[in-house]
């Protein structure tokens, strides 16, 4: 677990944002759109390395640092090279980012490369907003087009079901500026700490007395008598929870149970666009001391 972020003291209010995605999905166009908006105050600052230029934005009092993901422009770059580079740039940016906007091409839909970049984003612990760009190119749209697209996208990226989706057009500017409030909200969620009393109450209702009765939690291999003793929040950025268990032999909690806890946490608290980490820790069973 990496808690280093809690110890450094950067500009507290500044949200570090990475716009990531495969080549030609429109990352640069989105960036240019953001920089070109009247409401946006822009100040380019030199990054730490020669090729990295980060940009500061301020919109309605909120500061953002746009992490550069442009990479090296070179003529005659093969598609394969460009794709590899987009992954490298994404990973570099994700290292420093709080929130990632994952850009998908509306015409091409979700590809393997999109899914693999998404995987790195989840690993990094960033909050994620999915931007479906080039929405202007989707023909004969009606009221159900966006939701149909989203269903298909969700199906291909099941592991990202908590990330909000927004359809945009960097070409026309449609909804591009709407990304920023979503980014802000997703960043807040990533910093969310649930109070102990709220978490205890959550535990009471969802673990000890869930609908259909409490009792043992399902362990791997169907072993019973595995008990979940308590739940704590161990950290933020992203929020991390620990379920303390006892009994039940060697296996841990079944992944479906961890999934259940995650879904309940998401249903009851505002973890909008933020990944959650849920871990299990076994409590050593106390031996009764004979007197
Ligand atoms: N129709 C349309 N074209 C777009 C849109 N966004 C970007 N493009 C075009 O897609 C191509 C790649 O865009 P670019 O921003 O360079 O993508 P990047 O490689 O992800 O940075 C360019 O020709 C853009 O003009 C959009 O919303 N609609
Ligand atoms: Mg670009």
Short mmCIF file of C-alpha atoms and ligand atoms in Angstrom, two decimals:
data_model
loop_
_atom_site.label_atom_id
_atom_site.label_comp_id
_atom_site.label_asym_id
_atom_site.label_seq_id
_atom_site.Cartn_x
_atom_site.Cartn_y
_atom_site.Cartn_z
CA UNK A 1 0.00 0.00 0.00
CA UNK A 2 1.30 3.39 -0.92
CA UNK A 3 0.43 6.18 1.47
CA UNK A 4 3.08 8.60 0.23
CA UNK A 5 0.44 10.91 -1.22
CA UNK A 6 -0.86 11.58 2.26
CA UNK A 7 2.52 12.87 3.29
CA UNK A 8 3.50 15.15 0.50
CA UNK A 9 2.01 18.60 0.61
CA UNK A 10 1.31 19.83 -2.87
CA UNK A 11 -1.28 22.47 -3.65
CA UNK A 12 -4.15 20.84 -1.80
CA UNK A 13 -6.89 22.10 -4.06
CA UNK A 14 -5.19 21.28 -7.35
CA UNK A 15 -6.57 18.23 -9.13
CA UNK A 16 -4.04 16.40 -11.25
CA UNK A 17 -5.80 15.24 -14.36
CA UNK A 18 -4.60 12.86 -17.07
CA UNK A 19 -6.34 12.56 -20.42
CA UNK A 20 -5.51 9.08 -21.64
CA UNK A 21 -6.48 6.83 -24.51
CA UNK A 22 -5.19 5.22 -27.64
CA UNK A 23 -3.90 7.25 -30.62
CA UNK A 24 -6.42 9.41 -32.52
CA UNK A 25 -9.29 9.15 -30.06
CA UNK A 26 -9.07 12.93 -29.63
CA UNK A 27 -6.97 13.53 -26.50
CA UNK A 28 -5.18 16.58 -27.90
CA UNK A 29 -8.42 17.96 -29.32
CA UNK A 30 -10.11 17.70 -25.92
CA UNK A 31 -7.15 19.40 -24.30
CA UNK A 32 -7.24 22.20 -26.86
CA UNK A 33 -10.96 22.60 -26.36
CA UNK A 34 -10.50 22.94 -22.62
CA UNK A 35 -7.72 25.47 -23.10
CA UNK A 36 -9.73 27.42 -25.64
CA UNK A 37 -12.82 27.90 -23.51
CA UNK A 38 -13.45 31.43 -22.35
CA UNK A 39 -14.17 30.42 -18.78
CA UNK A 40 -10.82 28.69 -18.46
CA UNK A 41 -7.74 30.43 -17.12
CA UNK A 42 -4.63 28.82 -18.53
CA UNK A 43 -1.00 28.96 -17.51
CA UNK A 44 1.45 26.58 -19.12
CA UNK A 45 4.29 25.46 -16.89
CA UNK A 46 7.36 23.51 -17.77
CA UNK A 47 7.36 19.99 -16.45
CA UNK A 48 10.22 18.18 -14.84
CA UNK A 49 11.44 16.61 -18.03
CA UNK A 50 12.15 18.22 -21.33
CA UNK A 51 9.32 16.57 -23.19
CA UNK A 52 6.63 16.93 -20.53
CA UNK A 53 4.61 20.12 -20.43
CA UNK A 54 1.88 20.27 -17.85
CA UNK A 55 -0.81 22.91 -18.01
CA UNK A 56 -2.62 24.68 -15.21
CA UNK A 57 -6.31 25.43 -15.60
CA UNK A 58 -8.72 27.18 -13.35
CA UNK A 59 -12.46 26.95 -13.82
CA UNK A 60 -14.96 28.45 -11.38
CA UNK A 61 -12.30 28.63 -8.69
CA UNK A 62 -11.17 25.03 -9.06
CA UNK A 63 -7.55 24.45 -10.08
CA UNK A 64 -6.54 21.59 -12.35
CA UNK A 65 -3.15 20.42 -13.48
CA UNK A 66 -3.43 18.78 -16.88
CA UNK A 67 -0.71 16.22 -17.11
CA UNK A 68 0.91 16.03 -20.48
CA UNK A 69 0.26 12.84 -22.42
CA UNK A 70 1.25 14.07 -25.86
CA UNK A 71 4.45 12.13 -26.21
CA UNK A 72 6.92 12.60 -28.99
CA UNK A 73 5.63 13.56 -32.38
CA UNK A 74 7.58 11.86 -35.07
CA UNK A 75 6.95 11.45 -38.76
CA UNK A 76 6.68 7.93 -40.05
CA UNK A 77 5.64 6.55 -36.69
CA UNK A 78 4.01 3.19 -37.27
CA UNK A 79 0.60 2.43 -35.83
CA UNK A 80 2.13 -0.16 -33.59
CA UNK A 81 4.72 2.30 -32.29
CA UNK A 82 2.06 4.92 -31.68
CA UNK A 83 -0.07 2.44 -29.79
CA UNK A 84 2.79 1.29 -27.60
CA UNK A 85 3.70 4.90 -26.92
CA UNK A 86 0.11 5.74 -25.93
CA UNK A 87 0.26 3.03 -23.28
CA UNK A 88 3.64 4.23 -22.00
CA UNK A 89 2.42 7.85 -21.83
CA UNK A 90 -0.78 6.80 -20.10
CA UNK A 91 1.11 4.84 -17.46
CA UNK A 92 3.54 7.71 -16.85
CA UNK A 93 0.68 10.18 -16.46
CA UNK A 94 -1.35 7.85 -14.25
CA UNK A 95 1.57 7.67 -11.82
CA UNK A 96 1.05 11.32 -10.98
CA UNK A 97 -2.68 11.75 -11.59
CA UNK A 98 -5.61 11.93 -9.20
CA UNK A 99 -8.21 11.55 -11.91
CA UNK A 100 -8.04 10.10 -15.43
CA UNK A 101 -10.33 10.88 -18.31
CA UNK A 102 -10.29 7.75 -20.43
CA UNK A 103 -11.15 8.70 -23.99
CA UNK A 104 -12.95 6.21 -26.24
CA UNK A 105 -13.74 6.73 -29.93
CA UNK A 106 -17.51 6.71 -30.46
CA UNK A 107 -17.20 5.36 -34.01
CA UNK A 108 -14.69 2.63 -33.34
CA UNK A 109 -16.13 1.58 -30.01
CA UNK A 110 -14.19 -0.21 -27.28
CA UNK A 111 -11.05 -2.00 -28.47
CA UNK A 112 -8.55 -4.27 -26.74
CA UNK A 113 -6.16 -1.39 -26.36
CA UNK A 114 -8.83 0.73 -24.65
CA UNK A 115 -9.46 -2.08 -22.20
CA UNK A 116 -5.78 -2.52 -21.48
CA UNK A 117 -5.27 1.22 -20.87
CA UNK A 118 -8.34 1.11 -18.61
CA UNK A 119 -6.71 -1.72 -16.71
CA UNK A 120 -3.65 0.41 -15.97
CA UNK A 121 -5.90 3.25 -14.85
CA UNK A 122 -7.63 1.02 -12.32
CA UNK A 123 -4.30 -0.33 -11.09
CA UNK A 124 -3.06 3.21 -10.55
CA UNK A 125 -5.86 4.00 -8.11
CA UNK A 126 -6.99 7.08 -10.03
CA UNK A 127 -10.59 8.06 -10.25
CA UNK A 128 -11.89 7.54 -13.77
CA UNK A 129 -14.33 9.31 -16.07
CA UNK A 130 -15.02 7.68 -19.44
CA UNK A 131 -15.39 10.19 -22.27
CA UNK A 132 -16.89 8.85 -25.47
CA UNK A 133 -15.52 11.35 -27.98
CA UNK A 134 -16.49 12.10 -31.62
CA UNK A 135 -20.14 11.79 -30.69
CA UNK A 136 -20.85 14.16 -33.59
CA UNK A 137 -19.90 11.35 -35.99
CA UNK A 138 -22.56 8.99 -34.68
CA UNK A 139 -25.37 9.15 -37.21
CA UNK A 140 -29.10 9.05 -36.72
CA UNK A 141 -28.98 9.54 -33.00
CA UNK A 142 -32.18 9.35 -31.04
CA UNK A 143 -32.95 9.42 -27.32
CA UNK A 144 -31.78 5.84 -26.80
CA UNK A 145 -28.51 5.98 -28.76
CA UNK A 146 -26.35 7.08 -25.84
CA UNK A 147 -27.75 4.50 -23.44
CA UNK A 148 -27.37 1.74 -26.05
CA UNK A 149 -23.75 2.76 -26.57
CA UNK A 150 -23.20 2.79 -22.84
CA UNK A 151 -24.69 -0.69 -22.41
CA UNK A 152 -22.31 -2.05 -25.02
CA UNK A 153 -19.37 -0.26 -23.43
CA UNK A 154 -20.27 -1.56 -19.95
CA UNK A 155 -20.46 -5.04 -21.36
CA UNK A 156 -16.93 -4.78 -22.72
CA UNK A 157 -15.51 -3.11 -19.62
CA UNK A 158 -17.33 -4.77 -16.76
CA UNK A 159 -14.51 -3.98 -14.36
CA UNK A 160 -15.19 -0.28 -14.84
CA UNK A 161 -18.90 -0.32 -14.06
CA UNK A 162 -18.45 2.41 -11.44
CA UNK A 163 -16.92 4.94 -13.84
CA UNK A 164 -19.35 7.54 -15.20
CA UNK A 165 -19.70 7.81 -18.97
CA UNK A 166 -20.19 11.03 -20.87
CA UNK A 167 -20.57 11.48 -24.63
CA UNK A 168 -18.69 14.48 -25.98
CA UNK A 169 -17.41 16.09 -29.14
CA UNK A 170 -14.07 17.84 -29.08
CA UNK A 171 -14.85 19.03 -32.60
CA UNK A 172 -18.01 20.95 -31.72
CA UNK A 173 -17.13 21.39 -28.05
CA UNK A 174 -20.33 19.67 -27.01
CA UNK A 175 -20.24 18.73 -23.32
CA UNK A 176 -16.41 18.98 -23.15
CA UNK A 177 -16.48 21.51 -20.33
CA UNK A 178 -18.93 19.31 -18.48
CA UNK A 179 -16.08 16.88 -17.89
CA UNK A 180 -14.53 19.13 -15.27
CA UNK A 181 -17.30 19.08 -12.64
CA UNK A 182 -17.37 15.29 -13.02
CA UNK A 183 -13.61 15.18 -12.51
CA UNK A 184 -14.03 17.30 -9.39
CA UNK A 185 -16.71 15.02 -8.00
CA UNK A 186 -14.67 11.90 -8.75
CA UNK A 187 -11.70 13.43 -6.99
CA UNK A 188 -13.78 14.19 -3.90
CA UNK A 189 -14.96 10.59 -3.85
CA UNK A 190 -11.36 9.41 -3.98
CA UNK A 191 -10.67 11.41 -0.82
CA UNK A 192 -13.79 10.30 1.01
CA UNK A 193 -13.41 9.01 4.54
CA UNK A 194 -16.47 7.40 6.10
CA UNK A 195 -16.88 8.14 9.79
CA UNK A 196 -16.46 5.20 12.13
CA UNK A 197 -20.02 5.45 13.38
CA UNK A 198 -21.44 5.45 9.84
CA UNK A 199 -19.24 2.52 8.89
CA UNK A 200 -20.27 0.57 11.99
CA UNK A 201 -23.88 1.20 11.18
CA UNK A 202 -23.25 0.07 7.60
CA UNK A 203 -21.60 -3.08 8.94
CA UNK A 204 -24.50 -3.80 11.24
CA UNK A 205 -27.03 -3.58 8.43
CA UNK A 206 -25.13 -5.23 5.59
CA UNK A 207 -22.92 -7.80 7.26
CA UNK A 208 -24.45 -8.71 10.62
CA UNK A 209 -28.11 -8.28 9.74
CA UNK A 210 -28.38 -8.39 5.95
CA UNK A 211 -31.68 -9.19 4.31
CA UNK A 212 -32.13 -12.92 4.50
CA UNK A 213 -30.23 -13.18 7.76
CA UNK A 214 -26.63 -12.85 8.91
CA UNK A 215 -24.36 -15.64 9.96
CA UNK A 216 -21.22 -16.88 8.27
CA UNK A 217 -19.81 -15.20 5.22
CA UNK A 218 -19.25 -17.36 2.15
CA UNK A 219 -15.64 -18.52 2.04
CA UNK A 220 -13.73 -19.99 -0.88
CA UNK A 221 -14.64 -23.60 -1.50
CA UNK A 222 -17.92 -23.22 0.34
CA UNK A 223 -16.43 -23.46 3.81
CA UNK A 224 -18.74 -22.12 6.44
CA UNK A 225 -18.12 -20.64 9.87
CA UNK A 226 -16.01 -17.89 8.36
CA UNK A 227 -17.06 -14.82 10.31
CA UNK A 228 -16.63 -11.21 9.36
CA UNK A 229 -15.82 -9.47 12.63
CA UNK A 230 -15.55 -5.86 11.65
CA UNK A 231 -14.90 -3.40 8.88
CA UNK A 232 -12.55 -0.42 8.93
CA UNK A 233 -11.43 2.16 6.43
CA UNK A 234 -7.65 1.99 6.29
CA UNK A 235 -6.99 4.81 3.86
CA UNK A 236 -7.98 7.10 1.05
CA UNK A 237 -6.76 7.94 -2.46
CA UNK A 238 -8.43 5.60 -3.25
CA UNK A 239 -10.62 4.59 -0.31
CA UNK A 240 -9.38 1.32 1.16
CA UNK A 241 -11.40 -0.92 3.43
CA UNK A 242 -10.37 -3.92 5.48
CA UNK A 243 -12.70 -6.71 6.47
CA UNK A 244 -11.42 -8.55 9.51
CA UNK A 245 -12.43 -12.19 9.53
CA UNK A 246 -11.92 -15.20 11.74
CA UNK A 247 -12.50 -18.94 11.49
CA UNK A 248 -13.32 -20.77 8.28
CA UNK A 249 -10.10 -22.73 7.77
CA UNK A 250 -7.44 -21.56 5.34
CA UNK A 251 -9.45 -20.03 2.50
CA UNK A 252 -10.47 -16.40 2.53
CA UNK A 253 -13.70 -14.70 1.63
CA UNK A 254 -15.19 -15.57 -1.72
CA UNK A 255 -14.65 -12.81 -4.29
CA UNK A 256 -18.40 -12.54 -4.73
CA UNK A 257 -18.67 -11.53 -1.08
CA UNK A 258 -16.05 -8.80 -1.52
CA UNK A 259 -18.00 -7.70 -4.56
CA UNK A 260 -21.19 -7.61 -2.49
CA UNK A 261 -19.50 -5.38 0.09
CA UNK A 262 -18.20 -3.08 -2.65
CA UNK A 263 -21.65 -2.79 -4.21
CA UNK A 264 -23.21 -2.01 -0.85
CA UNK A 265 -20.57 0.62 -0.09
CA UNK A 266 -21.20 2.22 -3.46
CA UNK A 267 -24.95 2.13 -2.92
CA UNK A 268 -24.79 3.81 0.47
CA UNK A 269 -21.93 6.27 0.08
CA UNK A 270 -20.85 8.67 -2.67
CA UNK A 271 -17.92 6.92 -4.31
CA UNK A 272 -18.70 8.41 -7.69
CA UNK A 273 -15.98 7.53 -10.21
CA UNK A 274 -13.52 6.35 -7.60
CA UNK A 275 -12.02 2.89 -7.37
CA UNK A 276 -12.38 1.11 -4.03
CA UNK A 277 -9.94 -1.30 -2.50
CA UNK A 278 -11.38 -3.97 -0.25
CA UNK A 279 -9.08 -6.35 1.55
CA UNK A 280 -9.53 -9.15 3.94
CA UNK A 281 -7.39 -9.64 7.00
CA UNK A 282 -7.58 -12.70 9.20
CA UNK A 283 -7.73 -12.12 12.90
CA UNK A 284 -5.70 -14.67 14.82
CA UNK A 285 -8.09 -16.78 16.87
CA UNK A 286 -7.43 -16.22 20.54
CA UNK A 287 -6.69 -19.33 22.52
CA UNK A 288 -8.59 -19.59 25.77
CA UNK A 289 -6.16 -19.46 28.61
CA UNK A 290 -6.93 -21.96 31.31
CA UNK A 291 -6.53 -20.69 34.81
N1 LIG B 1 -15.43 14.36 -35.89
C1 LIG B 1 -14.63 14.51 -34.85
N2 LIG B 1 -13.31 14.41 -35.02
C2 LIG B 1 -12.51 14.54 -33.94
C3 LIG B 1 -13.06 14.79 -32.64
N3 LIG B 1 -12.02 14.86 -31.77
C4 LIG B 1 -10.89 14.69 -32.49
N4 LIG B 1 -11.18 14.49 -33.80
C5 LIG B 1 -10.23 14.24 -34.90
O1 LIG B 1 -9.58 13.00 -34.67
C6 LIG B 1 -8.21 13.07 -35.06
C7 LIG B 1 -7.30 12.73 -33.87
O2 LIG B 1 -7.44 13.70 -32.87
P1 LIG B 1 -6.30 14.01 -31.81
O3 LIG B 1 -6.85 15.03 -30.87
O4 LIG B 1 -5.02 14.32 -32.47
O5 LIG B 1 -6.19 12.58 -31.10
P2 LIG B 1 -5.08 12.04 -30.06
O6 LIG B 1 -4.13 11.23 -30.88
O7 LIG B 1 -5.83 11.19 -29.11
O8 LIG B 1 -4.45 13.23 -29.39
C8 LIG B 1 -7.99 14.48 -35.57
O9 LIG B 1 -8.12 14.46 -36.97
C9 LIG B 1 -9.13 15.27 -34.94
O10 LIG B 1 -9.49 16.38 -35.70
C10 LIG B 1 -14.47 14.90 -32.50
O11 LIG B 1 -15.05 15.07 -31.43
N5 LIG B 1 -15.22 14.73 -33.64
MG1 LIG B 2 -2.45 13.78 -29.37
#
